[in-house]
mmCIF file of C-alpha atoms in Angstrom:
data_model
loop_
_atom_site.group_PDB
_atom_site.id
_atom_site.type_symbol
_atom_site.label_atom_id
_atom_site.label_comp_id
_atom_site.label_asym_id
_atom_site.label_seq_id
_atom_site.Cartn_x
_atom_site.Cartn_y
_atom_site.Cartn_z
ATOM 1 C CA MET X 1031 88.842 70.154 78.941
ATOM 2 C CA GLU X 1032 92.213 70.614 77.317
ATOM 3 C CA ALA X 1033 91.481 74.283 76.853
ATOM 4 C CA ILE X 1034 90.523 74.624 80.521
ATOM 5 C CA GLY X 1035 93.712 72.875 81.577
ATOM 6 C CA ALA X 1036 95.785 75.089 79.337
ATOM 7 C CA HIS X 1037 94.175 78.226 80.756
ATOM 8 C CA GLU X 1038 94.727 77.103 84.328
ATOM 9 C CA ARG X 1039 98.390 76.338 83.571
ATOM 10 C CA VAL X 1040 98.892 79.847 82.227
ATOM 11 C CA VAL X 1041 97.314 81.393 85.302
ATOM 12 C CA VAL X 1042 99.074 79.245 87.899
ATOM 13 C CA LEU X 1043 102.451 79.619 86.232
ATOM 14 C CA ARG X 1044 101.940 83.376 86.260
ATOM 15 C CA ALA X 1045 101.151 83.090 89.970
ATOM 16 C CA VAL X 1046 104.273 81.039 90.659
ATOM 17 C CA SER X 1047 106.452 83.463 88.762
ATOM 18 C CA ALA X 1048 104.901 86.606 90.205
ATOM 19 C CA LEU X 1049 104.779 85.411 93.819
ATOM 20 C CA SER X 1050 108.358 84.158 93.663
ATOM 21 C CA ALA X 1051 109.452 87.677 92.819
ATOM 22 C CA VAL X 1052 107.759 89.291 95.833
ATOM 23 C CA PRO X 1053 110.204 90.011 98.668
ATOM 24 C CA GLY X 1054 109.263 88.103 101.798
ATOM 25 C CA VAL X 1055 107.036 85.606 99.993
ATOM 26 C CA ARG X 1056 108.097 81.989 100.048
ATOM 27 C CA LEU X 1057 106.419 79.332 97.953
ATOM 28 C CA ILE X 1058 105.787 76.133 99.861
ATOM 29 C CA GLY X 1059 106.495 73.058 97.778
ATOM 30 C CA ALA X 1060 108.095 72.732 94.360
ATOM 31 C CA PRO X 1061 106.208 69.941 92.574
ATOM 32 C CA ARG X 1062 107.383 68.576 89.253
ATOM 33 C CA GLU X 1063 103.812 68.650 88.063
ATOM 34 C CA ARG X 1064 101.708 71.371 89.573
ATOM 35 C CA ALA X 1065 97.949 71.548 89.846
ATOM 36 C CA SER X 1066 96.472 75.021 89.681
ATOM 37 C CA VAL X 1067 97.231 75.672 93.323
ATOM 38 C CA VAL X 1068 99.953 77.702 94.987
ATOM 39 C CA SER X 1069 100.770 77.598 98.694
ATOM 40 C CA PHE X 1070 102.935 80.278 100.169
ATOM 41 C CA ASP X 1071 103.704 82.248 103.258
ATOM 42 C CA VAL X 1072 104.585 85.870 103.867
ATOM 43 C CA GLU X 1073 107.509 86.481 106.166
ATOM 44 C CA GLY X 1074 106.456 87.673 109.575
ATOM 45 C CA VAL X 1075 102.715 87.556 108.890
ATOM 46 C CA HIS X 1076 100.526 84.679 109.947
ATOM 47 C CA PRO X 1077 98.580 83.154 107.052
ATOM 48 C CA HIS X 1078 95.315 83.950 108.785
ATOM 49 C CA ASP X 1079 96.243 87.606 108.822
ATOM 50 C CA VAL X 1080 97.292 87.476 105.171
ATOM 51 C CA ALA X 1081 93.979 85.899 104.235
ATOM 52 C CA THR X 1082 91.959 88.433 106.217
ATOM 53 C CA VAL X 1083 93.638 91.409 104.564
ATOM 54 C CA LEU X 1084 93.206 89.840 101.134
ATOM 55 C CA ASP X 1085 89.557 89.184 101.975
ATOM 56 C CA THR X 1086 89.011 92.880 102.629
ATOM 57 C CA LEU X 1087 90.364 93.490 99.129
ATOM 58 C CA GLY X 1088 87.946 91.033 97.555
ATOM 59 C CA ILE X 1089 90.574 88.319 97.101
ATOM 60 C CA ALA X 1090 89.600 84.869 98.356
ATOM 61 C CA VAL X 1091 92.350 82.517 99.496
ATOM 62 C CA ARG X 1092 92.463 79.799 102.094
ATOM 63 C CA SER X 1093 94.743 79.741 105.106
ATOM 64 C CA GLY X 1094 95.646 77.257 107.799
ATOM 65 C CA HIS X 1095 96.482 73.558 107.789
ATOM 66 C CA HIS X 1096 94.360 72.707 104.742
ATOM 67 C CA CYS X 1097 93.753 69.392 106.525
ATOM 68 C CA THR X 1098 97.328 68.412 105.708
ATOM 69 C CA GLN X 1099 99.101 68.535 109.049
ATOM 70 C CA PRO X 1100 101.749 65.956 108.019
ATOM 71 C CA VAL X 1101 102.631 68.115 105.012
ATOM 72 C CA MET X 1102 102.831 71.185 107.218
ATOM 73 C CA GLU X 1103 105.236 69.299 109.471
ATOM 74 C CA HIS X 1104 107.286 68.190 106.481
ATOM 75 C CA PHE X 1105 107.754 71.778 105.361
ATOM 76 C CA GLY X 1106 108.234 73.049 108.899
ATOM 77 C CA VAL X 1107 105.357 75.500 108.827
ATOM 78 C CA ALA X 1108 102.346 75.926 111.090
ATOM 79 C CA ALA X 1109 100.074 77.054 108.276
ATOM 80 C CA THR X 1110 100.150 78.490 104.755
ATOM 81 C CA VAL X 1111 98.149 80.695 102.440
ATOM 82 C CA ARG X 1112 96.740 78.793 99.472
ATOM 83 C CA ALA X 1113 95.535 80.335 96.245
ATOM 84 C CA SER X 1114 93.591 78.063 93.907
ATOM 85 C CA PHE X 1115 92.904 78.992 90.309
ATOM 86 C CA GLY X 1116 90.105 77.743 88.078
ATOM 87 C CA LEU X 1117 88.838 78.390 84.603
ATOM 88 C CA TYR X 1118 87.108 81.529 85.876
ATOM 89 C CA ASN X 1119 90.343 83.130 87.111
ATOM 90 C CA SER X 1120 92.573 85.375 85.073
ATOM 91 C CA VAL X 1121 96.136 86.578 84.888
ATOM 92 C CA ALA X 1122 94.865 90.010 85.909
ATOM 93 C CA GLU X 1123 93.581 88.492 89.137
ATOM 94 C CA VAL X 1124 97.011 87.062 89.839
ATOM 95 C CA ASP X 1125 98.323 90.594 89.574
ATOM 96 C CA ARG X 1126 95.663 91.716 92.040
ATOM 97 C CA LEU X 1127 96.792 88.982 94.421
ATOM 98 C CA VAL X 1128 100.377 90.211 94.231
ATOM 99 C CA ALA X 1129 99.258 93.779 94.825
ATOM 100 C CA GLY X 1130 97.197 92.561 97.765
ATOM 101 C CA ILE X 1131 100.256 90.985 99.317
ATOM 102 C CA GLY X 1132 101.922 94.351 99.010
ATOM 103 C CA GLU X 1133 99.104 95.763 101.118
ATOM 104 C CA VAL X 1134 99.584 92.956 103.648
ATOM 105 C CA ARG X 1135 103.241 93.900 104.022
ATOM 106 C CA ARG X 1136 102.351 97.582 104.318
ATOM 107 C CA ILE X 1137 99.908 96.874 107.154
ATOM 108 C CA PHE X 1138 102.045 94.426 109.073
ATOM 109 C CA GLY X 1139 105.366 96.066 108.372
ATOM 110 C CA MET Z 858 106.305 84.786 128.462
ATOM 111 C CA CYS Z 859 104.236 87.911 128.734
ATOM 112 C CA GLY Z 860 102.257 88.571 131.863
ATOM 113 C CA ARG Z 861 100.624 90.648 134.488
ATOM 114 C CA ARG Z 862 101.103 90.526 138.265
ATOM 115 C CA GLY Z 863 98.376 91.778 140.547
ATOM 116 C CA THR Z 864 100.080 91.440 143.889
ATOM 117 C CA ARG Z 865 103.690 91.040 144.904
ATOM 118 C CA GLY Z 866 105.118 89.035 147.715
ATOM 119 C CA GLY Z 867 102.649 87.086 149.765
ATOM 120 C CA LEU Z 868 103.019 83.578 151.019
ATOM 121 C CA ALA Z 869 103.755 80.538 148.929
ATOM 122 C CA ASP Z 870 100.907 78.794 150.767
ATOM 123 C CA GLY Z 871 97.530 79.480 149.222
ATOM 124 C CA VAL Z 872 98.936 80.383 145.845
ATOM 125 C CA ARG Z 873 98.702 77.769 143.168
ATOM 126 C CA THR Z 874 99.888 77.766 139.573
ATOM 127 C CA HIS Z 875 97.725 76.286 136.887
ATOM 128 C CA ARG Z 876 99.020 75.632 133.391
ATOM 129 C CA LYS Z 877 97.252 74.825 130.175
ATOM 130 C CA ARG Z 878 98.006 74.757 126.467
ATOM 131 C CA GLY Z 879 95.240 75.643 124.069
ATOM 132 C CA VAL Z 880 95.441 74.811 120.372
ATOM 133 C CA ASN Z 881 93.128 75.773 117.541
ATOM 134 C CA ALA Z 882 93.040 72.514 115.607
ATOM 135 C CA LEU Z 883 91.899 74.292 112.453
ATOM 136 C CA CYS Z 884 94.861 76.596 112.063
ATOM 137 C CA GLY Z 885 97.542 75.668 114.565
ATOM 138 C CA ASP Z 886 97.311 78.772 116.755
ATOM 139 C CA ARG Z 887 98.694 77.849 120.153
ATOM 140 C CA VAL Z 888 98.532 79.594 123.513
ATOM 141 C CA ASP Z 889 100.238 78.474 126.719
ATOM 142 C CA VAL Z 890 98.794 80.007 129.868
ATOM 143 C CA ASP Z 891 100.339 79.986 133.340
ATOM 144 C CA VAL Z 892 98.029 81.414 135.984
ATOM 145 C CA ARG Z 893 98.626 81.788 139.701
ATOM 146 C CA VAL Z 894 95.546 81.792 141.883
ATOM 147 C CA ASP Z 895 95.555 83.103 145.409
ATOM 148 C CA ASP Z 896 93.046 80.747 146.864
ATOM 149 C CA GLY Z 897 93.427 81.802 150.504
ATOM 150 C CA LEU Z 898 89.998 82.230 151.964
ATOM 151 C CA GLU Z 899 88.541 84.022 148.961
ATOM 152 C CA GLU Z 900 85.155 83.054 147.764
ATOM 153 C CA GLY Z 901 84.657 82.679 144.057
ATOM 154 C CA GLY Z 902 87.401 80.082 143.752
ATOM 155 C CA GLY Z 903 90.220 82.434 144.637
ATOM 156 C CA ARG Z 904 91.658 85.492 142.957
ATOM 157 C CA ILE Z 905 93.977 85.681 139.946
ATOM 158 C CA ALA Z 906 97.332 86.797 141.351
ATOM 159 C CA GLU Z 907 99.494 86.566 138.253
ATOM 160 C CA ILE Z 908 99.145 85.379 134.688
ATOM 161 C CA LYS Z 909 101.561 84.767 131.852
ATOM 162 C CA PHE Z 910 101.121 83.549 128.314
ATOM 163 C CA ARG Z 911 103.094 82.487 125.305
ATOM 164 C CA ALA Z 912 101.212 82.668 122.014
ATOM 165 C CA ARG Z 913 102.179 81.313 118.614
ATOM 166 C CA GLY Z 914 99.840 82.223 115.829
ATOM 167 C CA CYS Z 915 97.956 85.030 114.199
ATOM 168 C CA SER Z 916 97.828 88.628 115.331
ATOM 169 C CA ILE Z 917 94.326 88.256 116.730
ATOM 170 C CA ALA Z 918 95.296 85.271 118.872
ATOM 171 C CA LYS Z 919 98.309 87.114 120.247
ATOM 172 C CA ALA Z 920 96.495 90.394 120.837
ATOM 173 C CA SER Z 921 93.557 88.752 122.560
ATOM 174 C CA ALA Z 922 95.926 86.846 124.845
ATOM 175 C CA SER Z 923 97.526 90.117 125.870
ATOM 176 C CA ILE Z 924 94.136 91.734 126.451
ATOM 177 C CA MET Z 925 93.077 88.717 128.459
ATOM 178 C CA THR Z 926 95.937 89.160 130.919
ATOM 179 C CA GLU Z 927 94.940 92.773 131.488
ATOM 180 C CA LEU Z 928 91.340 91.875 132.140
ATOM 181 C CA VAL Z 929 91.728 88.977 134.568
ATOM 182 C CA VAL Z 930 94.353 89.950 137.141
ATOM 183 C CA GLY Z 931 92.626 90.598 140.441
ATOM 184 C CA ARG Z 932 89.383 88.917 139.442
ATOM 185 C CA THR Z 933 88.050 85.827 141.128
ATOM 186 C CA VAL Z 934 88.011 82.539 139.285
ATOM 187 C CA ASP Z 935 84.220 82.672 139.067
ATOM 188 C CA GLU Z 936 84.383 86.169 137.620
ATOM 189 C CA VAL Z 937 86.856 84.955 134.998
ATOM 190 C CA ARG Z 938 84.546 82.105 134.056
ATOM 191 C CA GLY Z 939 81.732 84.576 133.635
ATOM 192 C CA LEU Z 940 83.925 86.829 131.514
ATOM 193 C CA VAL Z 941 84.911 84.008 129.176
ATOM 194 C CA GLY Z 942 81.315 82.872 128.806
ATOM 195 C CA ARG Z 943 80.244 86.418 128.051
ATOM 196 C CA LEU Z 944 82.900 86.768 125.341
ATOM 197 C CA GLU Z 945 81.800 83.529 123.688
ATOM 198 C CA VAL Z 946 78.209 84.726 123.597
ATOM 199 C CA LEU Z 947 79.170 88.130 122.242
ATOM 200 C CA LEU Z 948 81.099 86.524 119.394
ATOM 201 C CA GLN Z 949 78.301 84.218 118.374
ATOM 202 C CA LYS Z 950 76.979 84.678 114.894
ATOM 203 C CA ASP Z 951 74.640 87.653 114.456
ATOM 204 C CA ASN Z 952 75.213 88.930 118.004
ATOM 205 C CA VAL Z 953 75.533 92.711 117.843
ATOM 206 C CA GLU Z 954 75.275 93.388 121.568
ATOM 207 C CA GLU Z 955 77.754 95.916 122.898
ATOM 208 C CA ASP Z 956 79.991 95.421 125.907
ATOM 209 C CA ALA Z 957 82.218 98.176 127.204
ATOM 210 C CA GLU Z 958 84.609 95.830 128.971
ATOM 211 C CA LEU Z 959 85.176 93.514 126.000
ATOM 212 C CA GLU Z 960 84.810 96.179 123.343
ATOM 213 C CA MET Z 961 88.410 95.806 122.173
ATOM 214 C CA LEU Z 962 87.726 92.230 121.115
ATOM 215 C CA LEU Z 963 84.415 92.771 119.370
ATOM 216 C CA GLY Z 964 86.054 94.150 116.240
ATOM 217 C CA VAL Z 965 86.676 90.543 115.248
ATOM 218 C CA ARG Z 966 82.960 90.341 114.478
ATOM 219 C CA GLN Z 967 83.682 91.673 111.018
ATOM 220 C CA PHE Z 968 85.780 88.547 110.455
ATOM 221 C CA ARG Z 969 83.516 85.771 111.680
ATOM 222 C CA GLY Z 970 85.990 83.057 110.794
ATOM 223 C CA ARG Z 971 88.485 84.558 113.271
ATOM 224 C CA ALA Z 972 86.269 84.330 116.383
ATOM 225 C CA GLN Z 973 88.137 81.273 117.628
ATOM 226 C CA CYS Z 974 91.403 83.169 117.308
ATOM 227 C CA ALA Z 975 90.017 85.797 119.671
ATOM 228 C CA THR Z 976 88.671 83.354 122.218
ATOM 229 C CA LEU Z 977 91.550 80.868 122.294
ATOM 230 C CA ALA Z 978 93.465 82.487 125.163
ATOM 231 C CA PHE Z 979 90.293 82.965 127.185
ATOM 232 C CA THR Z 980 89.060 79.410 126.773
ATOM 233 C CA THR Z 981 92.539 78.126 127.527
ATOM 234 C CA LEU Z 982 92.521 80.092 130.768
ATOM 235 C CA ARG Z 983 89.115 78.700 131.629
ATOM 236 C CA ASP Z 984 90.434 75.189 131.012
ATOM 237 C CA ALA Z 985 93.440 75.916 133.216
ATOM 238 C CA LEU Z 986 91.108 76.934 136.030
ATOM 239 C CA ALA Z 987 88.766 73.987 135.525
ATOM 240 C CA PRO Z 988 90.178 71.941 138.443
ATOM 241 C CA ILE Z 989 89.179 74.710 140.870
ATOM 242 C CA GLU Z 990 85.856 73.958 142.436
ATOM 243 C CA ARG Z 991 83.025 76.414 141.947
#
């Protein structure tokens, strides 16, 4: 289990670092201790639209309230994109996610 | 607000404005619809004289709201109800039926999870017209 946790930390920290560097992407929440989950939004693009484009690229994320409407209100957002990473995910897939967001921005301008 | 007007002028009598807000509870998409119905002596519940919307949400919700305004101006209330019902049926799972009038909206079929985004404006309009007797 420790090995799984260590792997997930590597992947999610890569995601946090990589997504933070993408223009127009804003991470939602800055926890002191992070689970292997990253919520974000893309400026000017609704999370549903982000998720649909990523879906066409074979990248599965969730979008919407995530059944956490009070949290959405706290952060002042209607919805977010959420990427969750498990033991079966890799750093290479994080890079694919970042590239996919580039495609989102290309489509929606 | 964005909108379409079918007729200009006319009398204030016999023209009623109906308002409704529709919200997709799953994602927060929100559409506000203002619709004016000329209910003079028309059968079918009256005729849509003017419609405006304000949409907050995804591109599909916004686009379908715009398409909705183009489709309904000049139709009777009963015709609008039929149109909305037809769209809901067309977007049901596994339905591959074609429809020339609603063709622009059927592309959402490739994204089944987005069907409610496409129907939100239409169902909101139907709810706004609900007080009008059939």
